[in-house]
Short mmCIF file of C-alpha atoms in Angstrom, two decimals:
data_model
loop_
_atom_site.label_atom_id
_atom_site.label_comp_id
_atom_site.label_asym_id
_atom_site.label_seq_id
_atom_site.Cartn_x
_atom_site.Cartn_y
_atom_site.Cartn_z
CA ALA A 240 119.99 31.90 -52.35
CA LEU A 241 118.76 33.16 -55.39
CA ILE A 242 119.31 30.46 -57.57
CA ILE A 243 117.49 27.99 -55.12
CA LEU A 244 114.57 30.77 -54.81
CA CYS A 245 114.22 30.92 -58.63
CA ILE A 246 114.13 27.39 -59.11
CA SER A 247 111.51 26.62 -56.02
CA PRO A 248 110.08 29.86 -54.31
CA GLU A 249 108.38 28.63 -51.70
CA SER A 250 111.71 27.53 -50.27
CA LEU A 251 111.54 31.02 -48.93
CA PHE A 252 109.03 29.70 -45.86
CA MET A 253 110.46 26.95 -45.11
CA PRO A 254 112.80 26.41 -41.75
CA GLY A 255 115.89 24.72 -43.23
CA PHE A 256 116.29 26.97 -45.75
CA GLN A 257 115.70 30.09 -43.59
CA MET A 258 118.00 28.70 -41.11
CA SER A 259 120.55 27.28 -43.29
CA PHE A 260 121.38 31.16 -45.02
CA ALA A 261 120.50 32.95 -41.66
CA ALA A 262 123.78 30.98 -40.27
CA VAL A 263 125.92 31.22 -42.73
CA SER A 264 125.01 34.94 -42.87
CA ALA A 265 125.42 35.44 -39.48
CA LEU A 266 128.67 33.66 -39.18
CA VAL A 267 130.31 35.90 -42.28
CA SER A 268 129.24 39.12 -40.82
CA GLY A 269 130.48 37.74 -37.14
CA TYR A 270 134.19 37.13 -38.29
CA GLU A 271 134.23 39.58 -40.97
CA PHE A 272 133.74 41.98 -37.81
CA ILE A 273 135.99 40.16 -35.56
CA ASN A 274 138.97 39.72 -37.99
CA HIS A 275 138.40 43.73 -38.51
CA ARG A 276 139.17 43.89 -34.88
CA ARG A 277 141.87 41.93 -34.95
CA ARG A 278 143.51 43.48 -37.53
CA LEU A 279 143.28 47.00 -35.72
CA LYS A 280 144.73 45.27 -32.91
CA ALA A 281 147.20 43.96 -34.51
CA GLU A 282 148.49 47.32 -36.03
CA ASP A 283 148.69 48.53 -32.52
CA GLU A 284 150.74 45.74 -30.93
CA ILE A 285 154.33 45.68 -30.54
CA ILE A 286 155.82 42.29 -32.02
CA LYS A 287 156.55 40.23 -29.22
CA SER A 288 158.63 37.44 -28.99
CA ARG A 289 157.81 33.87 -29.86
CA ASP A 290 155.95 31.64 -26.96
CA ASN A 291 158.12 28.18 -26.21
CA VAL A 292 155.89 25.29 -27.61
CA LEU A 293 154.18 23.65 -24.59
CA TRP A 294 152.63 27.86 -24.30
CA HIS A 295 151.59 27.66 -27.80
CA SER A 296 149.71 24.14 -27.72
CA ILE A 297 147.86 25.40 -24.86
CA LYS A 298 146.78 28.50 -26.86
CA LEU A 299 145.69 26.22 -29.54
CA PHE A 300 143.89 23.87 -27.80
CA PHE A 301 142.07 27.38 -25.92
CA LYS A 302 141.33 28.23 -29.31
CA TYR A 303 140.16 25.44 -31.40
CA PHE A 304 137.15 25.02 -28.37
CA GLY A 305 136.98 28.84 -28.53
CA GLY A 306 136.51 28.61 -32.20
CA ILE A 307 134.02 25.71 -31.88
CA ALA A 308 131.68 27.94 -28.94
CA LEU A 309 131.82 30.75 -31.24
CA THR A 310 131.32 29.55 -34.09
CA SER A 311 127.88 27.63 -32.33
CA LEU A 312 126.97 30.94 -30.34
CA ILE A 313 126.74 32.83 -33.30
CA ALA A 314 125.05 30.25 -35.62
CA GLY A 315 122.83 29.39 -32.93
CA SER A 316 121.65 33.26 -32.17
CA ALA A 317 120.74 33.69 -35.63
CA THR A 318 118.82 30.18 -35.99
CA GLY A 319 117.51 30.09 -32.49
CA PHE A 320 114.40 32.20 -32.81
CA ILE A 321 113.29 30.95 -36.02
CA ALA A 322 113.58 27.58 -34.78
CA ALA A 323 110.99 28.69 -32.10
CA TYR A 324 108.90 30.31 -34.52
CA HIS A 325 108.89 26.42 -37.01
CA PHE A 326 109.08 23.96 -34.10
CA ASN A 327 108.05 26.03 -30.59
CA GLN A 328 110.67 25.11 -28.88
CA MET A 329 114.29 26.18 -28.34
CA ALA A 330 117.71 24.79 -27.31
CA PRO A 331 119.57 26.24 -24.21
CA LEU A 332 121.88 23.96 -24.36
CA GLY A 333 122.92 23.81 -28.00
CA LEU A 334 126.28 25.40 -27.17
CA LEU A 335 127.42 22.56 -24.64
CA ALA A 336 126.30 20.32 -27.08
CA ASN A 337 128.15 21.41 -30.21
CA VAL A 338 131.42 22.13 -28.50
CA MET A 339 131.19 18.36 -26.87
CA ALA A 340 130.21 16.87 -30.35
CA MET A 341 132.29 19.05 -33.13
CA PRO A 342 135.76 17.14 -32.14
CA PHE A 343 134.10 14.35 -33.01
CA VAL A 344 132.90 16.17 -36.42
CA THR A 345 136.02 17.14 -37.69
CA ILE A 346 138.54 15.08 -36.54
CA ILE A 347 136.45 11.60 -37.54
CA VAL A 348 133.40 12.13 -39.34
CA MET A 349 133.86 14.80 -42.32
CA PRO A 350 137.71 13.37 -43.33
CA PHE A 351 136.91 9.66 -43.51
CA VAL A 352 133.87 10.50 -45.52
CA LEU A 353 136.16 12.27 -47.73
CA ALA A 354 137.92 9.46 -47.65
CA SER A 355 135.63 7.04 -48.07
CA VAL A 356 134.98 8.87 -51.33
CA LEU A 357 138.31 8.22 -52.71
CA LEU A 358 138.07 5.15 -51.31
CA MET A 359 134.66 4.10 -53.25
CA PRO A 360 136.20 3.48 -56.79
CA TYR A 361 138.08 0.83 -55.42
CA GLY A 362 135.65 -0.99 -53.41
CA PHE A 363 137.42 -0.47 -50.19
CA GLU A 364 134.93 2.53 -48.55
CA ALA A 365 134.09 0.42 -45.94
CA LEU A 366 137.05 1.09 -44.78
CA ALA A 367 136.71 4.68 -43.97
CA LEU A 368 133.01 4.31 -43.27
CA ALA A 369 133.54 2.17 -40.10
CA PRO A 370 135.35 5.19 -38.09
CA VAL A 371 132.26 7.56 -39.62
CA ALA A 372 129.59 5.23 -37.81
CA PHE A 373 131.81 5.48 -34.60
CA GLY A 374 131.76 9.22 -34.90
CA ILE A 375 128.37 9.80 -35.31
CA GLU A 376 127.48 7.48 -33.09
CA ASN A 377 128.90 9.43 -30.26
CA VAL A 378 127.90 12.60 -31.62
CA ILE A 379 124.21 10.77 -31.51
CA SER A 380 125.18 10.05 -27.97
CA VAL A 381 126.51 13.48 -27.03
CA SER A 382 123.19 14.84 -28.13
CA LYS A 383 121.01 12.20 -26.04
CA LEU A 384 123.02 13.35 -23.00
CA VAL A 385 122.53 17.15 -23.20
CA GLU A 386 118.93 16.44 -24.07
CA GLY A 387 118.19 14.58 -20.84
CA TYR A 388 119.57 17.88 -18.28
CA SER A 389 118.03 20.11 -20.90
CA PRO A 390 114.90 22.37 -19.50
CA SER A 391 111.49 22.14 -21.30
CA THR A 392 111.67 25.36 -23.70
CA HIS A 393 108.71 24.84 -25.62
CA THR A 394 107.52 28.54 -26.96
CA GLY A 395 104.17 27.85 -28.28
CA LEU A 396 102.82 29.35 -31.55
CA LEU A 397 104.39 32.56 -32.07
CA PRO A 398 103.02 35.70 -34.32
CA GLN A 399 103.74 35.67 -37.68
CA PHE A 400 105.06 39.51 -37.60
CA SER A 401 107.58 38.49 -34.90
CA ILE A 402 109.17 36.66 -37.43
CA VAL A 403 109.66 39.02 -39.79
CA ILE A 404 110.65 41.84 -37.57
CA PHE A 405 113.24 39.30 -36.56
CA ALA A 406 114.33 38.55 -40.07
CA ILE A 407 114.25 43.01 -40.95
CA PHE A 408 116.80 43.96 -38.17
CA LEU A 409 118.74 40.39 -38.59
CA SER A 410 120.05 41.83 -41.97
CA VAL A 411 120.29 45.31 -40.62
CA LEU A 412 122.89 43.94 -38.45
CA MET A 413 124.51 42.10 -40.54
CA ILE A 414 124.48 44.15 -43.52
CA LEU A 415 125.18 47.73 -41.99
CA LYS A 416 129.09 48.48 -41.25
CA THR A 417 128.58 51.65 -39.07
CA LYS A 418 127.85 51.38 -35.53
CA LEU A 419 124.07 51.64 -35.96
CA ARG A 420 124.39 48.02 -36.51
CA PHE A 421 124.01 47.69 -33.04
CA LEU A 422 120.74 49.12 -32.55
CA SER A 423 119.53 46.10 -34.05
CA PHE A 424 120.05 44.26 -30.72
CA GLY A 425 117.76 46.59 -28.56
CA VAL A 426 115.00 45.21 -31.23
CA LEU A 427 116.11 41.73 -31.18
CA LEU A 428 116.10 41.31 -27.17
CA PHE A 429 112.46 42.81 -26.89
CA ILE A 430 110.98 40.42 -29.46
CA PRO A 431 109.92 37.84 -26.73
CA ILE A 432 108.02 40.46 -25.24
CA LEU A 433 105.99 41.07 -28.22
CA TRP A 434 105.04 37.21 -28.37
CA GLY A 435 101.84 37.42 -26.34
CA ASP A 436 99.73 34.45 -26.64
CA SER A 437 98.97 33.83 -29.75
CA LYS A 438 95.76 31.76 -31.02
CA VAL A 439 96.19 28.25 -32.06
CA PRO A 440 94.64 28.17 -35.69
CA ASP A 441 91.99 25.96 -36.39
CA ILE A 442 93.61 24.23 -39.40
CA LEU A 443 97.08 23.48 -40.08
CA ILE A 444 98.51 23.00 -43.41
CA ALA A 445 102.16 21.52 -44.09
CA GLU A 446 104.34 23.71 -47.11
CA ASN A 447 103.77 20.69 -49.22
CA GLY A 448 100.03 20.14 -48.65
CA ARG A 449 100.44 16.49 -47.60
CA LEU A 450 99.73 16.76 -43.83
CA ILE A 451 96.87 18.75 -42.56
CA ALA A 452 95.74 18.47 -39.00
CA VAL A 453 92.31 20.14 -37.72
CA LYS A 454 91.27 21.08 -34.47
CA THR A 455 88.42 19.59 -32.95
CA GLU A 456 86.39 20.27 -30.07
CA GLN A 457 87.89 17.60 -27.91
#
């Protein structure tokens, strides 16, 4: 993040930068908290007998999809408001879409993308790219399916101070190690109440200056 900001300081105001680092920071902080709780629990538990193979397989299955859901929930919670601020809409069924799409990404797309890179010097990358295309097509199909059932969640234009408040208290929630960090939840939950009715500006200019929108009387 520091390197990017040194090279391109205006990235701080772009949605890609904000959402990427908000998601990563939230995941690091969230799983650090979860792992700490697991260590404390493990110290208090008595070592139990080994599970049978079938029960162990069932537990691994639910842990896999539970991990996808938890990761999506943490990252989505950290980036949902940022998306609403920049794109004026939210994705309430994003968790469901991620749970359905991630198996295609982790099992098919990512491994075969790596395989295509390894096969590229020998001219056989097409063998690996075919499964990649299959996986991506299924991810797109999942997104279209979920989108068809998603309710309209247009938020409209949000005031600038709301994103500042969100960034401050999200940082507090991720950085503090004491129970005081959870006080940030209260502030974050009340942010939608502070939205109010924002006046649409007469002129909008994109960050790179290439696009300009002017509101007319019509």
